[in-house]
Amino acid sequence: MGYFRGVDLNSSERFVYVYSGTSQSELENIINEKMLSIGYKHLGNGLYEKGNRIMRLILGAMSKYFKFQVSLDANNPEEIKVGVVKATSGMSGGLIGMNQVKTELMHLRKIFESI
């Protein structure tokens, strides 16, 4: 059985999901494993990056680049809120690049719902 309990916020720029039945450190480990398994690098402080920024600037939308900030809020002992925010707009890839980032955020929503 998963830890996902519901959606606190869902927008085109970010989402916040609510989890329960686990500790904050265990949830951090699960999220880190999931992000690494789909090709992201952990840059520290909750920042995850996939792709190469320089190649994105040179090749535009032909080179994928994604960067997201993941934060955990465990103020309530009964639940943990996990927020994922776009840390790049995709503008360097033009309209196609912006749509790639939007699609990647939707993909991350599905992955975080499966936790």
PDB file of C-alpha atoms in Angstrom:
ATOM      1  CA  MET A   1       0.000   0.000   0.000  1.00  0.00           C
ATOM      2  CA  GLY A   2       1.306   3.451  -0.903  1.00  0.00           C
ATOM      3  CA  TYR A   3       1.742   6.503   1.273  1.00  0.00           C
ATOM      4  CA  PHE A   4      -0.013   8.954  -1.093  1.00  0.00           C
ATOM      5  CA  ARG A   5      -3.172  10.400   0.475  1.00  0.00           C
ATOM      6  CA  GLY A   6      -4.234  13.303  -1.701  1.00  0.00           C
ATOM      7  CA  VAL A   7      -3.600  16.536  -3.567  1.00  0.00           C
ATOM      8  CA  ASP A   8      -3.124  19.780  -1.657  1.00  0.00           C
ATOM      9  CA  LEU A   9      -2.262  21.966  -4.682  1.00  0.00           C
ATOM     10  CA  ASN A  10      -2.083  21.353  -8.406  1.00  0.00           C
ATOM     11  CA  SER A  11      -1.099  24.060 -10.905  1.00  0.00           C
ATOM     12  CA  SER A  12       0.831  24.411 -14.149  1.00  0.00           C
ATOM     13  CA  GLU A  13       3.957  25.458 -12.215  1.00  0.00           C
ATOM     14  CA  ARG A  14       3.901  23.113  -9.211  1.00  0.00           C
ATOM     15  CA  PHE A  15       2.066  20.527  -7.185  1.00  0.00           C
ATOM     16  CA  VAL A  16       1.826  19.642  -3.500  1.00  0.00           C
ATOM     17  CA  TYR A  17       0.868  16.106  -2.480  1.00  0.00           C
ATOM     18  CA  VAL A  18       0.024  14.783   0.977  1.00  0.00           C
ATOM     19  CA  TYR A  19       1.504  11.529   2.340  1.00  0.00           C
ATOM     20  CA  SER A  20       1.031   9.629   5.599  1.00  0.00           C
ATOM     21  CA  GLY A  21       2.113   6.379   7.197  1.00  0.00           C
ATOM     22  CA  THR A  22       5.847   6.983   6.799  1.00  0.00           C
ATOM     23  CA  SER A  23       8.623   9.088   8.270  1.00  0.00           C
ATOM     24  CA  GLN A  24      10.081  12.161   6.597  1.00  0.00           C
ATOM     25  CA  SER A  25      13.507  10.546   6.151  1.00  0.00           C
ATOM     26  CA  GLU A  26      12.009   7.395   4.625  1.00  0.00           C
ATOM     27  CA  LEU A  27       9.905   9.491   2.224  1.00  0.00           C
ATOM     28  CA  GLU A  28      13.003  11.522   1.264  1.00  0.00           C
ATOM     29  CA  ASN A  29      14.836   8.285   0.458  1.00  0.00           C
ATOM     30  CA  ILE A  30      11.921   6.954  -1.610  1.00  0.00           C
ATOM     31  CA  ILE A  31      11.677  10.214  -3.582  1.00  0.00           C
ATOM     32  CA  ASN A  32      15.430  10.290  -4.156  1.00  0.00           C
ATOM     33  CA  GLU A  33      15.409   6.682  -5.435  1.00  0.00           C
ATOM     34  CA  LYS A  34      12.468   7.387  -7.759  1.00  0.00           C
ATOM     35  CA  MET A  35      14.075  10.528  -9.184  1.00  0.00           C
ATOM     36  CA  LEU A  36      17.447   8.805  -9.702  1.00  0.00           C
ATOM     37  CA  SER A  37      15.741   5.815 -11.358  1.00  0.00           C
ATOM     38  CA  ILE A  38      14.203   8.056 -14.044  1.00  0.00           C
ATOM     39  CA  GLY A  39      17.483   9.790 -14.843  1.00  0.00           C
ATOM     40  CA  TYR A  40      17.619  12.786 -12.528  1.00  0.00           C
ATOM     41  CA  LYS A  41      20.745  13.907 -10.674  1.00  0.00           C
ATOM     42  CA  HIS A  42      20.393  15.185  -7.119  1.00  0.00           C
ATOM     43  CA  LEU A  43      22.130  18.564  -6.873  1.00  0.00           C
ATOM     44  CA  GLY A  44      21.458  19.012  -3.156  1.00  0.00           C
ATOM     45  CA  ASN A  45      18.861  21.018  -1.241  1.00  0.00           C
ATOM     46  CA  GLY A  46      16.047  19.184  -3.017  1.00  0.00           C
ATOM     47  CA  LEU A  47      17.115  20.224  -6.534  1.00  0.00           C
ATOM     48  CA  TYR A  48      16.933  17.549  -9.228  1.00  0.00           C
ATOM     49  CA  GLU A  49      18.234  17.983 -12.776  1.00  0.00           C
ATOM     50  CA  LYS A  50      17.920  15.858 -15.905  1.00  0.00           C
ATOM     51  CA  GLY A  51      19.770  16.635 -19.112  1.00  0.00           C
ATOM     52  CA  ASN A  52      22.431  19.188 -19.926  1.00  0.00           C
ATOM     53  CA  ARG A  53      21.768  22.920 -19.602  1.00  0.00           C
ATOM     54  CA  ILE A  54      24.565  23.930 -21.994  1.00  0.00           C
ATOM     55  CA  MET A  55      23.343  21.541 -24.697  1.00  0.00           C
ATOM     56  CA  ARG A  56      19.824  22.903 -24.213  1.00  0.00           C
ATOM     57  CA  LEU A  57      21.097  26.429 -24.826  1.00  0.00           C
ATOM     58  CA  ILE A  58      22.997  25.328 -27.943  1.00  0.00           C
ATOM     59  CA  LEU A  59      20.497  22.886 -29.480  1.00  0.00           C
ATOM     60  CA  GLY A  60      17.239  24.233 -28.072  1.00  0.00           C
ATOM     61  CA  ALA A  61      14.354  21.760 -27.894  1.00  0.00           C
ATOM     62  CA  MET A  62      16.453  19.037 -29.543  1.00  0.00           C
ATOM     63  CA  SER A  63      18.230  18.587 -26.202  1.00  0.00           C
ATOM     64  CA  LYS A  64      16.015  17.905 -23.185  1.00  0.00           C
ATOM     65  CA  TYR A  65      16.676  19.651 -19.903  1.00  0.00           C
ATOM     66  CA  PHE A  66      14.562  19.605 -16.751  1.00  0.00           C
ATOM     67  CA  LYS A  67      15.140  20.984 -13.270  1.00  0.00           C
ATOM     68  CA  PHE A  68      12.746  20.670 -10.328  1.00  0.00           C
ATOM     69  CA  GLN A  69      12.803  21.667  -6.669  1.00  0.00           C
ATOM     70  CA  VAL A  70      11.367  19.067  -4.276  1.00  0.00           C
ATOM     71  CA  SER A  71      10.549  20.118  -0.704  1.00  0.00           C
ATOM     72  CA  LEU A  72       9.060  18.250   2.241  1.00  0.00           C
ATOM     73  CA  ASP A  73       6.954  19.853   4.973  1.00  0.00           C
ATOM     74  CA  ALA A  74       6.362  17.685   8.059  1.00  0.00           C
ATOM     75  CA  ASN A  75       4.852  20.312  10.391  1.00  0.00           C
ATOM     76  CA  ASN A  76       1.862  18.058  11.044  1.00  0.00           C
ATOM     77  CA  PRO A  77       2.999  14.716  12.572  1.00  0.00           C
ATOM     78  CA  GLU A  78       0.079  12.936  10.875  1.00  0.00           C
ATOM     79  CA  GLU A  79       1.008  13.916   7.321  1.00  0.00           C
ATOM     80  CA  ILE A  80       3.905  15.039   5.168  1.00  0.00           C
ATOM     81  CA  LYS A  81       3.416  17.503   2.331  1.00  0.00           C
ATOM     82  CA  VAL A  82       5.727  17.179  -0.648  1.00  0.00           C
ATOM     83  CA  GLY A  83       5.968  20.088  -3.056  1.00  0.00           C
ATOM     84  CA  VAL A  84       7.467  19.912  -6.542  1.00  0.00           C
ATOM     85  CA  VAL A  85       8.140  23.191  -8.355  1.00  0.00           C
ATOM     86  CA  LYS A  86       9.574  23.843 -11.813  1.00  0.00           C
ATOM     87  CA  ALA A  87      13.065  25.316 -11.456  1.00  0.00           C
ATOM     88  CA  THR A  88      13.332  25.932 -15.204  1.00  0.00           C
ATOM     89  CA  SER A  89      10.728  27.237 -17.601  1.00  0.00           C
ATOM     90  CA  GLY A  90      11.984  25.546 -20.756  1.00  0.00           C
ATOM     91  CA  MET A  91      12.208  28.907 -22.560  1.00  0.00           C
ATOM     92  CA  SER A  92      15.654  28.065 -23.907  1.00  0.00           C
ATOM     93  CA  GLY A  93      13.939  25.363 -25.969  1.00  0.00           C
ATOM     94  CA  GLY A  94      11.269  27.726 -27.249  1.00  0.00           C
ATOM     95  CA  LEU A  95       7.608  26.725 -27.297  1.00  0.00           C
ATOM     96  CA  ILE A  96       8.531  23.058 -27.758  1.00  0.00           C
ATOM     97  CA  GLY A  97      10.877  23.224 -24.763  1.00  0.00           C
ATOM     98  CA  MET A  98       8.189  24.810 -22.597  1.00  0.00           C
ATOM     99  CA  ASN A  99       5.796  22.028 -23.562  1.00  0.00           C
ATOM    100  CA  GLN A 100       8.479  19.433 -22.748  1.00  0.00           C
ATOM    101  CA  VAL A 101       8.793  20.836 -19.218  1.00  0.00           C
ATOM    102  CA  LYS A 102       5.000  20.872 -18.842  1.00  0.00           C
ATOM    103  CA  THR A 103       4.813  17.236 -19.977  1.00  0.00           C
ATOM    104  CA  GLU A 104       7.628  16.261 -17.610  1.00  0.00           C
ATOM    105  CA  LEU A 105       5.775  17.870 -14.692  1.00  0.00           C
ATOM    106  CA  MET A 106       2.693  15.775 -15.555  1.00  0.00           C
ATOM    107  CA  HIS A 107       4.935  12.685 -15.670  1.00  0.00           C
ATOM    108  CA  LEU A 108       6.310  13.523 -12.214  1.00  0.00           C
ATOM    109  CA  ARG A 109       2.753  13.901 -10.879  1.00  0.00           C
ATOM    110  CA  LYS A 110       2.017  10.310 -11.861  1.00  0.00           C
ATOM    111  CA  ILE A 111       5.269   9.076 -10.311  1.00  0.00           C
ATOM    112  CA  PHE A 112       4.631  10.928  -7.037  1.00  0.00           C
ATOM    113  CA  GLU A 113       1.052   9.585  -6.925  1.00  0.00           C
ATOM    114  CA  SER A 114       2.480   6.051  -7.005  1.00  0.00           C
ATOM    115  CA  ILE A 115       4.571   6.590  -3.851  1.00  0.00           C
TER     116      ILE A 115
END
